[in-house]
Structures are given as C-alpha cells and as structure tokens.
mmCIF file of C-alpha atoms in Angstrom:
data_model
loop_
_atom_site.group_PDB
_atom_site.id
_atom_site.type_symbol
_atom_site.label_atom_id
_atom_site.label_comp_id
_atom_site.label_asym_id
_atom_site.label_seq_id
_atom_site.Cartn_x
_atom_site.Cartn_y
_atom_site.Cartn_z
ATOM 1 C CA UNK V 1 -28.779 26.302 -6.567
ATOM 2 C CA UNK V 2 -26.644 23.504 -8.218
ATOM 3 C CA UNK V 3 -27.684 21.686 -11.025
ATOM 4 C CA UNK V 4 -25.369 19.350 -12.941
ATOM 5 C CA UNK V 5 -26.064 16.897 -15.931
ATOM 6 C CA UNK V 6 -25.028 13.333 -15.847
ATOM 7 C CA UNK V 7 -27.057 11.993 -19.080
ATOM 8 C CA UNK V 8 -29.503 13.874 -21.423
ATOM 9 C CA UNK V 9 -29.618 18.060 -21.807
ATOM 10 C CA UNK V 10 -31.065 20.455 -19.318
ATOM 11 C CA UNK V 11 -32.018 24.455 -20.081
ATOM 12 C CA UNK V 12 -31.655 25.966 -16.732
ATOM 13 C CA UNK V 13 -33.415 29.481 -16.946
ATOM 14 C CA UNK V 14 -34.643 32.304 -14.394
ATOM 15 C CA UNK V 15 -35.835 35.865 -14.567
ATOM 16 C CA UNK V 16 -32.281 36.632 -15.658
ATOM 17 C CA UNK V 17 -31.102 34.318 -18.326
ATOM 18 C CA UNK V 18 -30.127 30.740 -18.978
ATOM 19 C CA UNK V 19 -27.874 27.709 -19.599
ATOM 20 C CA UNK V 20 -27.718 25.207 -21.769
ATOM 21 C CA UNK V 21 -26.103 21.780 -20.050
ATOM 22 C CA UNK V 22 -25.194 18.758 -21.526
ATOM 23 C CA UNK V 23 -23.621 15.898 -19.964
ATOM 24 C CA UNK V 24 -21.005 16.817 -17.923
ATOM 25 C CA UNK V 25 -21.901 19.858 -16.983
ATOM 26 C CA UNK V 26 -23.452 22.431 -14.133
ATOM 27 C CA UNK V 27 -25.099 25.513 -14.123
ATOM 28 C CA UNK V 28 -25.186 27.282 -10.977
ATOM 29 C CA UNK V 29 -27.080 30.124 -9.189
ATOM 30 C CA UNK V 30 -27.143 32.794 -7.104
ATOM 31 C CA UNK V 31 -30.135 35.103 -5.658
ATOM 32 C CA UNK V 32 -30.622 37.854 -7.936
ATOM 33 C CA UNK V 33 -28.300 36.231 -11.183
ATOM 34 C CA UNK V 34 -28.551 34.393 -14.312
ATOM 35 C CA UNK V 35 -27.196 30.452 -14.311
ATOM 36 C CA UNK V 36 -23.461 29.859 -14.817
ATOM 37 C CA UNK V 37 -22.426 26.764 -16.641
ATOM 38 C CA UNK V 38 -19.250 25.372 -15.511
ATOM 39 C CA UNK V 39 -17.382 21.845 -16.358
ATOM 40 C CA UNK V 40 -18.444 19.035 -13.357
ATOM 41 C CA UNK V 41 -15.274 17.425 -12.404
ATOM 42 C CA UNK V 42 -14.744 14.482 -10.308
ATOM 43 C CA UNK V 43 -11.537 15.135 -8.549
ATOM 44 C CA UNK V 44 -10.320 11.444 -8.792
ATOM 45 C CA UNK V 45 -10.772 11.397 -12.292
ATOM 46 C CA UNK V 46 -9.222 14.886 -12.693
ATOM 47 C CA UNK V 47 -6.226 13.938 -11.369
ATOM 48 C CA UNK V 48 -5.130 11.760 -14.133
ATOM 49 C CA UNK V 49 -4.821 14.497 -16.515
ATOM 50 C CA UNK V 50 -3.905 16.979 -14.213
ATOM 51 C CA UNK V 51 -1.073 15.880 -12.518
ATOM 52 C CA UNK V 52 2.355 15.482 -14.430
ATOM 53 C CA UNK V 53 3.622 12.389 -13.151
ATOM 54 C CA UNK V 54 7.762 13.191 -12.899
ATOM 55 C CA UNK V 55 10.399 10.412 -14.100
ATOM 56 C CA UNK V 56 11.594 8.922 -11.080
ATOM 57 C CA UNK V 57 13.040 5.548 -12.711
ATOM 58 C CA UNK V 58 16.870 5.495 -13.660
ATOM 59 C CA UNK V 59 17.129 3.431 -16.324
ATOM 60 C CA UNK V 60 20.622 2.806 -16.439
ATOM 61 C CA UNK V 61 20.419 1.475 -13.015
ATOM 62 C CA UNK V 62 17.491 -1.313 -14.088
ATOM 63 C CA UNK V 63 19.635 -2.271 -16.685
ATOM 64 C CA UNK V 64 22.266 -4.069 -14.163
ATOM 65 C CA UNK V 65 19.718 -5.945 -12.762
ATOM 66 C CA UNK V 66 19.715 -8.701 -14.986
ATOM 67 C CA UNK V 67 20.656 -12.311 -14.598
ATOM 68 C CA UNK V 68 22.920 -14.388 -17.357
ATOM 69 C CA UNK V 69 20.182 -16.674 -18.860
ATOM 70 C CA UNK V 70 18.534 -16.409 -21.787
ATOM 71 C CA UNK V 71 15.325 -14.989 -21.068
ATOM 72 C CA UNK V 72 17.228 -12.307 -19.058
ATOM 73 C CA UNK V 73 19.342 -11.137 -21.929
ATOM 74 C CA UNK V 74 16.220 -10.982 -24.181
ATOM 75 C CA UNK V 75 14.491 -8.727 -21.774
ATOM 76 C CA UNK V 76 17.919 -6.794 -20.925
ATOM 77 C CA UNK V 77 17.808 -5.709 -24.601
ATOM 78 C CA UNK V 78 13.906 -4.719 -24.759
ATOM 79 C CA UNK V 79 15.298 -2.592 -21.945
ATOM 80 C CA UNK V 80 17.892 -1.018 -23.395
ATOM 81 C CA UNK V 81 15.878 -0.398 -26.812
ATOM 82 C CA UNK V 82 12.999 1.266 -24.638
ATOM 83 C CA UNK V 83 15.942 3.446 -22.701
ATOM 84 C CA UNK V 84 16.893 4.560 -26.076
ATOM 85 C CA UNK V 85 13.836 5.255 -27.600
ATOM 86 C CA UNK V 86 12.418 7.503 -24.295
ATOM 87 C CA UNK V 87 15.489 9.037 -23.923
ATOM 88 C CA UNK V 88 14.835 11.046 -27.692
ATOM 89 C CA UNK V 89 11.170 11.626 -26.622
ATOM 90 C CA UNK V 90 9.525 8.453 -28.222
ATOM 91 C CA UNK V 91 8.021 6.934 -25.020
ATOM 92 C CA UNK V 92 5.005 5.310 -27.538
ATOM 93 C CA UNK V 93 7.033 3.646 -29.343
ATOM 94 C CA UNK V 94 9.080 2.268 -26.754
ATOM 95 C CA UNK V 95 5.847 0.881 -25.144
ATOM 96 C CA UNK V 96 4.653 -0.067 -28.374
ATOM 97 C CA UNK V 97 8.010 -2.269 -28.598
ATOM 98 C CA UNK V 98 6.929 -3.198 -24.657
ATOM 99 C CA UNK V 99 3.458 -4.298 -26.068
ATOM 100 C CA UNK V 100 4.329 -6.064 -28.748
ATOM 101 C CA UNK V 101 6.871 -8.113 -27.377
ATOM 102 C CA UNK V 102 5.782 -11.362 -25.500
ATOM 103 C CA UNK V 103 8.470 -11.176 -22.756
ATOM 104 C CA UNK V 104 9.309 -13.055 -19.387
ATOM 105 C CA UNK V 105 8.001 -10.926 -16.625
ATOM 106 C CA UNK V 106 11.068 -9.707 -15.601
ATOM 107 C CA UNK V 107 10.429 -6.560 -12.619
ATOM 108 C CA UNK V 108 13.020 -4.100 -14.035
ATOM 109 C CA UNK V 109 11.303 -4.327 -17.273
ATOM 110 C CA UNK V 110 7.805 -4.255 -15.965
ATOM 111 C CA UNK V 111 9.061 -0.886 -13.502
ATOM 112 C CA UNK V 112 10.606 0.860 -16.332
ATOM 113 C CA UNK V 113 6.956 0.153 -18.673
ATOM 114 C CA UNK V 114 5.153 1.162 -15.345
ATOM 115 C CA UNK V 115 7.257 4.736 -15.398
ATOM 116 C CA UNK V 116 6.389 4.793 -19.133
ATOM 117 C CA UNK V 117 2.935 4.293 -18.624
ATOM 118 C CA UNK V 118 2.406 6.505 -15.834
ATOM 119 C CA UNK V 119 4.170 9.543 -17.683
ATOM 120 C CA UNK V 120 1.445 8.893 -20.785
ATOM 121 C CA UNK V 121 -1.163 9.304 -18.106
ATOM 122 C CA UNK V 122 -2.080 5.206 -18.251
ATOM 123 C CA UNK V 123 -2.834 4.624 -15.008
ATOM 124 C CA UNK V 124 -4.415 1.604 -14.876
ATOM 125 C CA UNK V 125 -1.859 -0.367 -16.822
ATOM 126 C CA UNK V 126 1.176 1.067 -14.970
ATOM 127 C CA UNK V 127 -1.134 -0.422 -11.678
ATOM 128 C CA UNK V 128 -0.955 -3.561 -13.060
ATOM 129 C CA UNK V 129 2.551 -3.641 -13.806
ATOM 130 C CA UNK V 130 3.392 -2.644 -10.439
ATOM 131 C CA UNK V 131 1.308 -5.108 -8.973
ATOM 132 C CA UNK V 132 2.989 -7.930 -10.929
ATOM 133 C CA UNK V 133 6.650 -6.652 -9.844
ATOM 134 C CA UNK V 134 5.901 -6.365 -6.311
ATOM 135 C CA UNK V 135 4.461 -10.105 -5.861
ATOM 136 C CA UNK V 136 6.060 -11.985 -2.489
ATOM 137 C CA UNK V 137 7.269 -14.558 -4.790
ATOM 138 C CA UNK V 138 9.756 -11.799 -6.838
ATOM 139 C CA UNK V 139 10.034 -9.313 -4.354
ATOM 140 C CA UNK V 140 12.247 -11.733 -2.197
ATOM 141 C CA UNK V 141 15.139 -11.761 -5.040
ATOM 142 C CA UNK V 142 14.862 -7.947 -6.031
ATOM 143 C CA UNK V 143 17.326 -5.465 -5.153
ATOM 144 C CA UNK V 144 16.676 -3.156 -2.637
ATOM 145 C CA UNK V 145 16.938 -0.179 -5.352
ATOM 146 C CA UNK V 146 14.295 -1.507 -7.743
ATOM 147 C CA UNK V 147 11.588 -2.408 -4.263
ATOM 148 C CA UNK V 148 12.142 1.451 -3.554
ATOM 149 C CA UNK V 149 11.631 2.430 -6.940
ATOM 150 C CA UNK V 150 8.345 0.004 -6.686
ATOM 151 C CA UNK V 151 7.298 1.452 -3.583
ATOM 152 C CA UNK V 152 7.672 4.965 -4.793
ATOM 153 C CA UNK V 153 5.740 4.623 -7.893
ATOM 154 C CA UNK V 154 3.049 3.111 -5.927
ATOM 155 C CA UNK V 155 3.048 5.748 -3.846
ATOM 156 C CA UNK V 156 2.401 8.160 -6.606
ATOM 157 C CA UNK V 157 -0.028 5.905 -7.448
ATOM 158 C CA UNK V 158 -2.174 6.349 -3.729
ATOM 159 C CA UNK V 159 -1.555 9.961 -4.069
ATOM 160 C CA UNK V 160 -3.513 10.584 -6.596
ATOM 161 C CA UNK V 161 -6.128 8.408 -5.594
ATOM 162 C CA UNK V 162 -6.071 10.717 -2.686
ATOM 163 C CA UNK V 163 -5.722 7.376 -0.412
ATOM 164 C CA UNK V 164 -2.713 9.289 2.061
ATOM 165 C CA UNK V 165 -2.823 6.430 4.470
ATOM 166 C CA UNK V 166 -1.620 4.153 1.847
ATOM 167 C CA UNK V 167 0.892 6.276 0.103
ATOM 168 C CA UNK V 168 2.703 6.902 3.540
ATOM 169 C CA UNK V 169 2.720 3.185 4.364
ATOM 170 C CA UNK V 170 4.409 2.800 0.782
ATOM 171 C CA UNK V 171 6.960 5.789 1.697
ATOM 172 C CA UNK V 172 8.063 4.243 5.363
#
C-alpha cells in the first residue's frame, strides 16, 4: 500500500508502527511491516535539479558573430563582460549584468544567457531565450555554428523533459 501527501498531514499507522507525512511525501507498506516514509518525486520536476547541465557554448566563438553597427558593438561588449565574469566562476553576476541591461536581441547574446541560465538550473528562462534566437525571421542570417549550438541546447532542453522524439529531431 502507497500513500502519498499532496496537501495537509497524514499519520499512516498499522500493527507495527507509523509515519508521519506531510506534503510531499509517501509512506509505504508491505504485509507484515511498519510504513516507510520516503520523498514523492515527480521525475520531470526532478530532473531540473538533478541533472548537471554541461557547458556546451564557446564563447569566444559567439563573440565573432557580430555585425559593425551600433547596437551590435553594445551587445558585443555585454558579451565579452559576461565571458569574463563566467569564466572566474561568477555566472550570477554575469546574468545579473544580462538582466539588467536593456539590449537588442541579438542571438549570440541571448545563446550565451541561455547556457548561463541552463547551468544555474533556470530552465524556463533559458526556454525562452532559445525560443527568441531560433525565430524564422533570425534564423535565416545566423551562422551555421550558433543554429547548432541552438539546436543542441534545445535538445538538452527535450531531454530532460523526457520528450526523445523531439530531442532527436533537434539532433538530425
């Protein structure tokens, strides 16, 4: 027997002992033995703090991928100031910088945040990110280095959503 504990507190108890659950928890039983209370996990929300996502993105390589105008430059050198700021272990601060400055959407910038993002654990706002960089409209103009990167982060993305069909797609 299986019980778990969404909201509220449950005493499970037999001839053999109890359990105390609160929410997020389950006790369970066998024939002849007291409850065991173990931690209920949803796998697709386990993920997120179980898997280390790795550091795929070269960010030297993003950095050539700039144009000559003005907005360009500007994000160039967010770039740059992230690279160095990650590169000594400071990956908050360099999205903090990311955050706080109100830049062009510019895809090398938005891939290296994504990386950023996704090696914090924020999942949903490296998503979003991604989504914005791989648009038809920008995606046409990209290099074919900073699509695969795109692709590949998105893939890590489906993975651990455990949606295989998807990540594949993204790999081919």
């Amino acid at each position: 027997t299986v019980v778990s504990v969404l909201d509220g507190h449950v005493e499970c108890k037999n001839a053999f002992g109890s359990a105390q659950l609160k929410p997020g928890e389950q006790a369970s039983t066998k024939l002849g033995s007291a409850p065991v209370k173990s931690i209920l996990v949803n796998p697709h929300d386990a993920v997120q703090w179980a898997i280390q996502y790795p550091i795929i993105v070269n960010g030297s390589e993003l950095a050539t991928n700039f144009g000559k105008s003005k907005e360009d430059q500007e994000s160039q050198s967010l770039l740059t100031q992230m690279l160095k700021l990650a590169e000594v272990g400071k990956q908050s601060q360099a999205l903090s910088l990311f955050e706080k400055t109100k830049h062009t959407a510019n895809p090398s910038l938005d891939v290296y945040a994504a990386q950023l993002y996704l090696s914090s654990g924020e999942v949903d706002s490296a998503r979003k990110l991604l989504i914005n960089a791989s648009q038809p409209s920008k995606t046409a103009t990209l290099p074919a280095s900073l699509h695969s990167t795109i692709c590949a982060l998105q893939a890590i993305l489906a993975i651990t959503e455990d949606d295989q069909s998807r990540a594949q797609s993204l790999a081919d």
